[in-house]
Coordinates of C-alpha atoms in Angstrom, one line a residue:
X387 CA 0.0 0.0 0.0
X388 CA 3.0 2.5 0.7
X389 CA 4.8 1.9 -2.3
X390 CA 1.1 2.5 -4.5
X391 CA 0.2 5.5 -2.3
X392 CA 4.0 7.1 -3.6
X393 CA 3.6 5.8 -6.7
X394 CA 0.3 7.6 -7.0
X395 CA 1.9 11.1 -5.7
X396 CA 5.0 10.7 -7.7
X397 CA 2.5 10.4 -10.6
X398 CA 0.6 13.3 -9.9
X399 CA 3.5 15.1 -9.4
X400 CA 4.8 14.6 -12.4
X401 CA 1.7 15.5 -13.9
X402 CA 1.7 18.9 -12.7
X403 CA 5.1 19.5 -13.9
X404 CA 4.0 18.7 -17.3
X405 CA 1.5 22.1 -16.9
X406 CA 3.2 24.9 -19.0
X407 CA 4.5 27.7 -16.6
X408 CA 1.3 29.8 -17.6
X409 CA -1.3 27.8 -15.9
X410 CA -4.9 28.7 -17.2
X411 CA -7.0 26.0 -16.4
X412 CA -11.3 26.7 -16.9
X413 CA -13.9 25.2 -14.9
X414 CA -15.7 22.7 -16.5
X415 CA -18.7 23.2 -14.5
X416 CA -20.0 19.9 -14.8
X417 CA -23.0 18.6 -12.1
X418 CA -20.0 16.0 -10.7
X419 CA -17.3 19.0 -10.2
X420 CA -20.0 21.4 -9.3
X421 CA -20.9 19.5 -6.4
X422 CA -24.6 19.8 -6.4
X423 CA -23.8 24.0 -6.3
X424 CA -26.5 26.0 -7.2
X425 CA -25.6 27.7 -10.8
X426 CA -23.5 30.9 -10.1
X427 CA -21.1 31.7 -7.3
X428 CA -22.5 34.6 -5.1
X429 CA -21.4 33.1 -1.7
X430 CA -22.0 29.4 -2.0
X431 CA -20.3 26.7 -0.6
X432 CA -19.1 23.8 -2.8
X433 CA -20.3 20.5 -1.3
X434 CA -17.8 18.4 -3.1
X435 CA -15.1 20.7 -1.6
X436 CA -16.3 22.8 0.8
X437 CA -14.7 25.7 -1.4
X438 CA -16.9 29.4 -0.6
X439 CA -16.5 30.9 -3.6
X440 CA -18.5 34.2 -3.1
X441 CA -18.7 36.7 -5.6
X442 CA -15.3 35.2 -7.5
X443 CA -16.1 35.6 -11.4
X444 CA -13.8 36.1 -14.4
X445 CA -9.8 35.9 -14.7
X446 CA -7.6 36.2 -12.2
X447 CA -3.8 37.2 -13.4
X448 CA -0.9 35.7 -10.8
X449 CA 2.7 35.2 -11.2
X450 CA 6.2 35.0 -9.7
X451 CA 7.7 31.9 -7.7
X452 CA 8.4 28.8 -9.3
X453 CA 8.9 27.3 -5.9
X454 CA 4.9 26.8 -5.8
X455 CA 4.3 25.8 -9.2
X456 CA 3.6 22.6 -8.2
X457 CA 0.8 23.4 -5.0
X458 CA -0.2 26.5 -7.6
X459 CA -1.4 24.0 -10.5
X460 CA -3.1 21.7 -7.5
X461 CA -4.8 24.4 -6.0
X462 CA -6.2 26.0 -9.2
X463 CA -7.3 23.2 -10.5
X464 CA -9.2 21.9 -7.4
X465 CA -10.7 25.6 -7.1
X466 CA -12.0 26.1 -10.6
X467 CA -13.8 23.0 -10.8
X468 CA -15.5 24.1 -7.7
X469 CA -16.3 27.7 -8.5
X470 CA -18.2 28.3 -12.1
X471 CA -16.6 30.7 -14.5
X472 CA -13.1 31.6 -12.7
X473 CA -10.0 31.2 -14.5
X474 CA -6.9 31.0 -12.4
X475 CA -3.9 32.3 -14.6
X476 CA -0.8 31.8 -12.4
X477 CA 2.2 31.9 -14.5
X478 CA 5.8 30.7 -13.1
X479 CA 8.5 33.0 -13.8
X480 CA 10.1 33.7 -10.6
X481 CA 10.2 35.6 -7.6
X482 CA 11.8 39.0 -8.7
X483 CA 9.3 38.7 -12.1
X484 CA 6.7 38.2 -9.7
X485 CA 7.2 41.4 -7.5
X486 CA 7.8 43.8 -10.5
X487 CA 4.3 42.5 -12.3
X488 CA 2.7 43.1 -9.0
X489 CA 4.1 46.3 -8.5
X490 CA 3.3 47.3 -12.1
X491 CA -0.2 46.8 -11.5
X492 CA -0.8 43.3 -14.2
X493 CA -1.3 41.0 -11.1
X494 CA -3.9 40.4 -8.8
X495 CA -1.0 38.6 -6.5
X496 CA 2.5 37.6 -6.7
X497 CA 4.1 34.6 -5.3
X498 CA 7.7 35.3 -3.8
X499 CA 9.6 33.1 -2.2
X500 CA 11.2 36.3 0.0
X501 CA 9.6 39.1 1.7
X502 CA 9.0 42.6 0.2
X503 CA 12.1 44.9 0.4
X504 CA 11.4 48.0 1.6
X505 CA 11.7 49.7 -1.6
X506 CA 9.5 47.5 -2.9
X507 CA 7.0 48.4 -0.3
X508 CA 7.5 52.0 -1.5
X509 CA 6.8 50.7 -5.1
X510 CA 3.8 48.8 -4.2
X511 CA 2.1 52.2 -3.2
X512 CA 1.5 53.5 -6.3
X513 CA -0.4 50.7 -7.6
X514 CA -2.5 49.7 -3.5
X515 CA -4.3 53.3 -3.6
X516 CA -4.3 54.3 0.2
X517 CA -2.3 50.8 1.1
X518 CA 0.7 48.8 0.4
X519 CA 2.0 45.5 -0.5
X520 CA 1.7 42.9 2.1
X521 CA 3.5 39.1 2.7
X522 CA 1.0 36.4 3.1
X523 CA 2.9 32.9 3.8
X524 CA 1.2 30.1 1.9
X525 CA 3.7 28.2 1.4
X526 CA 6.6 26.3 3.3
X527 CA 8.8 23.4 2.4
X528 CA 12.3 22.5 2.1
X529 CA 14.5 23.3 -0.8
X530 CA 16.5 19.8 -1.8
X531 CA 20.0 19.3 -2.6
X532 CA 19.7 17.8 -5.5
X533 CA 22.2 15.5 -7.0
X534 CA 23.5 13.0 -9.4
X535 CA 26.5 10.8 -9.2
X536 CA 26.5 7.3 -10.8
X537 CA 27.2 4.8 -8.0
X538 CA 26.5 7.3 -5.3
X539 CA 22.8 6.9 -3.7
X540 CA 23.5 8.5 -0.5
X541 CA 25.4 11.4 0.3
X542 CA 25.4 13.7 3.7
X543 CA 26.9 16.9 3.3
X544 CA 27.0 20.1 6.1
X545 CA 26.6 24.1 5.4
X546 CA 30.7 24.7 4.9
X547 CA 30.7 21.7 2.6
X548 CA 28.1 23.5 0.5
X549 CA 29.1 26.3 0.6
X550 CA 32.4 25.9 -1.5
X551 CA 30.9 23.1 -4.0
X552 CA 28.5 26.1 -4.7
X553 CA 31.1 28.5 -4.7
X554 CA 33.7 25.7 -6.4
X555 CA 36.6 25.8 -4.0
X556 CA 35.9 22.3 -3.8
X557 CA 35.8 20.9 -7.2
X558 CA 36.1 17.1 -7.1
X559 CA 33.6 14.6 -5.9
X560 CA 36.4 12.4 -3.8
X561 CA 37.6 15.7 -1.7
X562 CA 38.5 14.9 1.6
X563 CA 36.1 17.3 3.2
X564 CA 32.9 15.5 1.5
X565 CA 34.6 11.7 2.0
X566 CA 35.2 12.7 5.6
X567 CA 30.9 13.4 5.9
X568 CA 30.5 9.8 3.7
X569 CA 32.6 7.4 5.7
X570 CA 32.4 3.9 3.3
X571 CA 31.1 5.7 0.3
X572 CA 32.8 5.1 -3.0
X573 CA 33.0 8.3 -4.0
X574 CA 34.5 9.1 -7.4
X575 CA 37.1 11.2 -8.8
X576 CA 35.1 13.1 -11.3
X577 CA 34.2 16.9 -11.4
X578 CA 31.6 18.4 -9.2
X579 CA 29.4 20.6 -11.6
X580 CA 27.2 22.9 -9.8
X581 CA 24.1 24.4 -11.2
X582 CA 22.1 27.6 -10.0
X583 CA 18.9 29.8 -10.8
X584 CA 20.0 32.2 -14.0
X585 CA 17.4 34.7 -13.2
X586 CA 16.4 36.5 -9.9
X587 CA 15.1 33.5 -7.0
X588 CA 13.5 33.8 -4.0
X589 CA 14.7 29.9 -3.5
X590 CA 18.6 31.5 -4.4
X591 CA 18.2 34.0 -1.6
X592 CA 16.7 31.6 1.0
X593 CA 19.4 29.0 -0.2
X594 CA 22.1 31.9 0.5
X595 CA 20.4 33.1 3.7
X596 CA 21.4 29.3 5.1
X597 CA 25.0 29.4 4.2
X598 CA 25.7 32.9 5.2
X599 CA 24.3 31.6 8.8
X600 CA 25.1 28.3 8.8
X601 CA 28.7 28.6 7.0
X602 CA 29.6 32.2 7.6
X603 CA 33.6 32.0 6.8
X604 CA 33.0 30.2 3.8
X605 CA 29.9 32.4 2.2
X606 CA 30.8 35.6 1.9
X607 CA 28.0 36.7 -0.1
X608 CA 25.3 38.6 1.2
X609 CA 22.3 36.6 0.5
X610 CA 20.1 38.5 -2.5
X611 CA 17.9 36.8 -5.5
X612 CA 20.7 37.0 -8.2
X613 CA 23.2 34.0 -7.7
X614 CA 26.4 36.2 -6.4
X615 CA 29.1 33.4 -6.7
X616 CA 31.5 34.0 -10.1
X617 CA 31.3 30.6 -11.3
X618 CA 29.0 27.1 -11.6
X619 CA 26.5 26.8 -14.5
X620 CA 23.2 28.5 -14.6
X621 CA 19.5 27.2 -15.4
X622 CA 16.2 28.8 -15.6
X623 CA 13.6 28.1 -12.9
X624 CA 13.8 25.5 -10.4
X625 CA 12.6 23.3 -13.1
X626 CA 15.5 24.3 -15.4
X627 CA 18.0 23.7 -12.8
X628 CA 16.2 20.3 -11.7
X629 CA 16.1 19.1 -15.5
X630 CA 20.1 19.5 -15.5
X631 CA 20.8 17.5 -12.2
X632 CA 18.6 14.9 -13.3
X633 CA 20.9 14.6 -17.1
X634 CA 24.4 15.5 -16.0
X635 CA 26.0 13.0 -13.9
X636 CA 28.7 14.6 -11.5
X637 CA 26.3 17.4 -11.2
X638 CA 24.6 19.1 -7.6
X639 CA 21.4 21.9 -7.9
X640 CA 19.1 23.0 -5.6
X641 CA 15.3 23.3 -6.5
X642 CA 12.1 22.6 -3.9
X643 CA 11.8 18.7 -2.9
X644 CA 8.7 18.4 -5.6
X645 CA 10.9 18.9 -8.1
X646 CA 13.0 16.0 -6.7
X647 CA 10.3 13.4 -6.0
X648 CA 8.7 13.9 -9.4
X649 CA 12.0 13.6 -11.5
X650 CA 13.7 10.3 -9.0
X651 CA 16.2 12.5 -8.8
X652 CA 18.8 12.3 -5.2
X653 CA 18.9 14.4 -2.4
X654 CA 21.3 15.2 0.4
X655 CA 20.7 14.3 3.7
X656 CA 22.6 17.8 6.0
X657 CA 24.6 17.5 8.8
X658 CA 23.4 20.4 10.9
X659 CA 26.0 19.2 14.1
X660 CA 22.3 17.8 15.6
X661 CA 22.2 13.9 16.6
X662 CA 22.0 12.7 12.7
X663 CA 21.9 14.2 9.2
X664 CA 18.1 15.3 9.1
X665 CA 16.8 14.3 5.2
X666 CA 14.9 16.2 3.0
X667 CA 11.4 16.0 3.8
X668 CA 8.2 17.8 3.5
X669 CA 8.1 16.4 8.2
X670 CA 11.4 17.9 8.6
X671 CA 10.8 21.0 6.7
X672 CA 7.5 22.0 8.7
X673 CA 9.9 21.1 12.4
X674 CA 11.9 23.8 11.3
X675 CA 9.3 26.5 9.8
X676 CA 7.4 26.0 13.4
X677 CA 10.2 27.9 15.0
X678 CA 9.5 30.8 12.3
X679 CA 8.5 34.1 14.0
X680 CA 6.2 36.7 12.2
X681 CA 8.6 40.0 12.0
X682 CA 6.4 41.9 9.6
X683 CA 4.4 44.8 11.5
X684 CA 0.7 45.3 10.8
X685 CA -0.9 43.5 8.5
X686 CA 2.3 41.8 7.0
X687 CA 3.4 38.8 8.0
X688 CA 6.4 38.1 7.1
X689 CA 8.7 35.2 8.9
X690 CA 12.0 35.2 10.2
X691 CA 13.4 31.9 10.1
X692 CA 15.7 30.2 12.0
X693 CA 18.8 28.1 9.5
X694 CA 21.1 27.4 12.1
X695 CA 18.6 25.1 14.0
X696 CA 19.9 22.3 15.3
X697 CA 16.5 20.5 16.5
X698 CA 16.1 17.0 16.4
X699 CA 15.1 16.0 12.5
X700 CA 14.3 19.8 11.4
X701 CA 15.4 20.1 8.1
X702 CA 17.4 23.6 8.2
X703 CA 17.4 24.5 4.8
X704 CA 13.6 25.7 4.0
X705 CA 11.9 28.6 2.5
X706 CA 8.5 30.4 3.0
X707 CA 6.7 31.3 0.0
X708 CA 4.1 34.5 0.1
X709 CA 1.3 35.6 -1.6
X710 CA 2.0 39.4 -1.9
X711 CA -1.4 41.1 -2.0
X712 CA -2.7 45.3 -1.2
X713 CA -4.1 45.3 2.6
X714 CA -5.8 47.9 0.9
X715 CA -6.8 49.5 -2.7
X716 CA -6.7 45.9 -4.7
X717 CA -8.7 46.2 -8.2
X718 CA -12.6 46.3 -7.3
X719 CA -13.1 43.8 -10.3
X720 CA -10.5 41.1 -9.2
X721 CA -10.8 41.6 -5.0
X722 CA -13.3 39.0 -4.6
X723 CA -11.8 36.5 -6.3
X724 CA -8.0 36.9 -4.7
X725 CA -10.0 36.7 -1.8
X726 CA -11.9 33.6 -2.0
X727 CA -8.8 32.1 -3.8
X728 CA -6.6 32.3 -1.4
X729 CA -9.1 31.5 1.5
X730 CA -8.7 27.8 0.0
X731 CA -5.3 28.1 -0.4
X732 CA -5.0 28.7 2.6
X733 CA -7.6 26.7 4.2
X734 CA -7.7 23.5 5.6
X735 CA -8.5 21.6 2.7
X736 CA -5.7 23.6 0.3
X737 CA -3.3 23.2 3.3
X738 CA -3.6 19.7 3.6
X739 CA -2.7 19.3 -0.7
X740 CA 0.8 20.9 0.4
X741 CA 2.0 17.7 2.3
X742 CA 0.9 15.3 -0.5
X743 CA 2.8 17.4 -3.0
X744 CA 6.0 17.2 -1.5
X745 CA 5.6 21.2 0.6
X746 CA 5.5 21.9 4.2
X747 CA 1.6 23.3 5.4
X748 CA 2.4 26.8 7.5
X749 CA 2.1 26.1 10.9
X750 CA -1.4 26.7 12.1
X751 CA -1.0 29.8 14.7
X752 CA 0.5 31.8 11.5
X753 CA -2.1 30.2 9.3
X754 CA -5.1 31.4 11.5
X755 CA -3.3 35.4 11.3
X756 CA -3.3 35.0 7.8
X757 CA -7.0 33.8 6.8
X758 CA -8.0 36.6 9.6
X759 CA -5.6 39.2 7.4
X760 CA -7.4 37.6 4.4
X761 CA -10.7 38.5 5.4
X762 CA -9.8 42.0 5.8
X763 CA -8.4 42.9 2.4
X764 CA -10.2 45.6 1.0

């Protein structure tokens, strides 16, 4: 039965990642996805899905973090065939493409997988008439270390390791520093070819936020969306990057675990100094995202995370990924159905889809703030 449940994921998985990066999906509107629900939306409940779909009605244009992708096509799918006549249209660029749509006005939300800057807060003004841009976290999960190494199916590895394979101080696969972390391994003299985002990442800062903490004499780089290290080989999207690992043997990436379950491909367990190497898992992640604390001041919630942790089994190496939405002055034609949308994201049922996808669900006391924060866009 366990083997058929993950073969079942694995193969929905994969069929999300076979979604084009612009996702427009259209309710059928069928009797069987409809639920029984009474022909228009105007504050029904679903019964197949418990979805409230309220006065949601038209398109609604999203964009930014590839890090969802895989929760965003779940998610979209499961709410259109609930709600008549709403087209979710999410497209997965990245984070930075994401923020500068929003802030241009051509989005009803963004997805980044890091909070607002400051500046960007000042941008978002112009566009949330009498408000501001504000981080919802939707998302949480761990981002892999993905790898590929014929003959190696196991491999533990710690932040200063890391650090210089992704910065290529350490450039060959038998190196003592990575035997000394894989006693009995066979590991191979062969060329370590790292691969990173080519564009601007939320998962590149968050990955670069970890080794700054967790390896801070051996990344000197101050932690920002464009990949800041001079060398390695670049890839678009987390998908780009997770396509390359999965065809170049001698080759390491990092990309979100979904990525990783749906392609077979390897991950590293990390050292953190705690009792064992903690693996990379959706369990793991969500131990170390409950120790998050909400730093954002009004309305925004933003997290500050902890990626030195050394708790038993938390997997230190995790990002938060936020819907970025006006608290106030969003478009009157596209308000309802942001609102409704991401009260099923973030609902228990939309939650719960994050786990089976290979993400981490936000813990629940942030979870409640932001369905209550939610509720009060205007």
């Amino acid at each position: 039965m366990k083997l058929q449940r993950k073969n079942r994921l694995r193969a929905t998985a994969l069929g999300a990642l076979a979604v084009s990066g612009a996702l427009v999906l259209t309710a059928c509107g069928s009797d069987d996805n409809s639920g029984g629900s009474t022909g228009g939306n105007g504050g029904k409940t679903t019964a197949a899905s418990n979805i409230k779909c309220d006065d949601a009605k038209g398109q609604l244009p999203a964009s930014g973090s590839s890090a969802q992708k895989n929760a965003m096509d779940l998610w979209a799918k499961n709410y259109m065939a609930g709600c008549k006549g709403v087209e979710i249209n999410y497209k997965s660029s990245s984070s930075g493409e994401g923020i500068v749509a929003f802030n241009q006005g051509t989005v009803g939300f963004a997805g980044s997988d890091s909070a607002l800057k400051p500046e960007e807060v000042a941008d978002s003004k112009k566009i949330c008439t009498g408000g501001q841009g504000i981080n919802l976290p939707m998302v949480g999960g761990p981002i892999a270390i993905g790898f590929h190494l014929e003959g190696v199916d196991s491999l533990t590895l710690d932040a200063p390791t890391l650090a210089k394979i992704f910065d290529t101080k350490i450039k060959k696969w038998n190196d003592p520093a990575i035997a000394k972390l894989n006693t009995g391994a066979k590991l191979p003299d062969k060329a370590i070819q790292p691969f990173h985002r080519s564009e601007d990442s939320g998962t590149t800062q968050n990955l670069g936020k970890y080794l700054g903490a967790a390896a801070p004499s051996d990344w000197k780089y101050e932690a920002e969306k464009k990949w800041p290290a001079p060398n390695g080989q670049a890839a678009s999207g987390s998908s780009g990057v997770a396509a390359q690992v999965k065809q170049v043997d001698g080759s390491i990436g990092y990309f979100e675990l979904s990525y990783a379950t749906s392609q077979s491909i390897s991950t590293v367990d990390i050292n953190t100094g705690g009792a064992a190497p903690v693996k990379a898992t959706s369990e793991n992640a969500s131990k170390a995202i409950a120790a998050a604390k909400i730093k954002g001041t009004g309305k925004d919630l933003a997290l500050e995370l902890d990626y030195t942790t050394k708790a038993e089994g938390a997997y230190p190496i995790v990002l938060v990924t936020y819907e970025v939405v006006c608290d106030k002055g969003n478009k009157a034609e596209t308000l309802p159905t942001v609102k409704s949308f991401l009260n099923y994201t973030a609902g228990d049922e939309g939650q719960k889809l994050l786990t089976e996808a290979g993400y981490a669900p936000i813990p629940a006391e942030i979870n409640a703030k932001v369905r209550e924060t939610i509720a009060s866009l205007s």
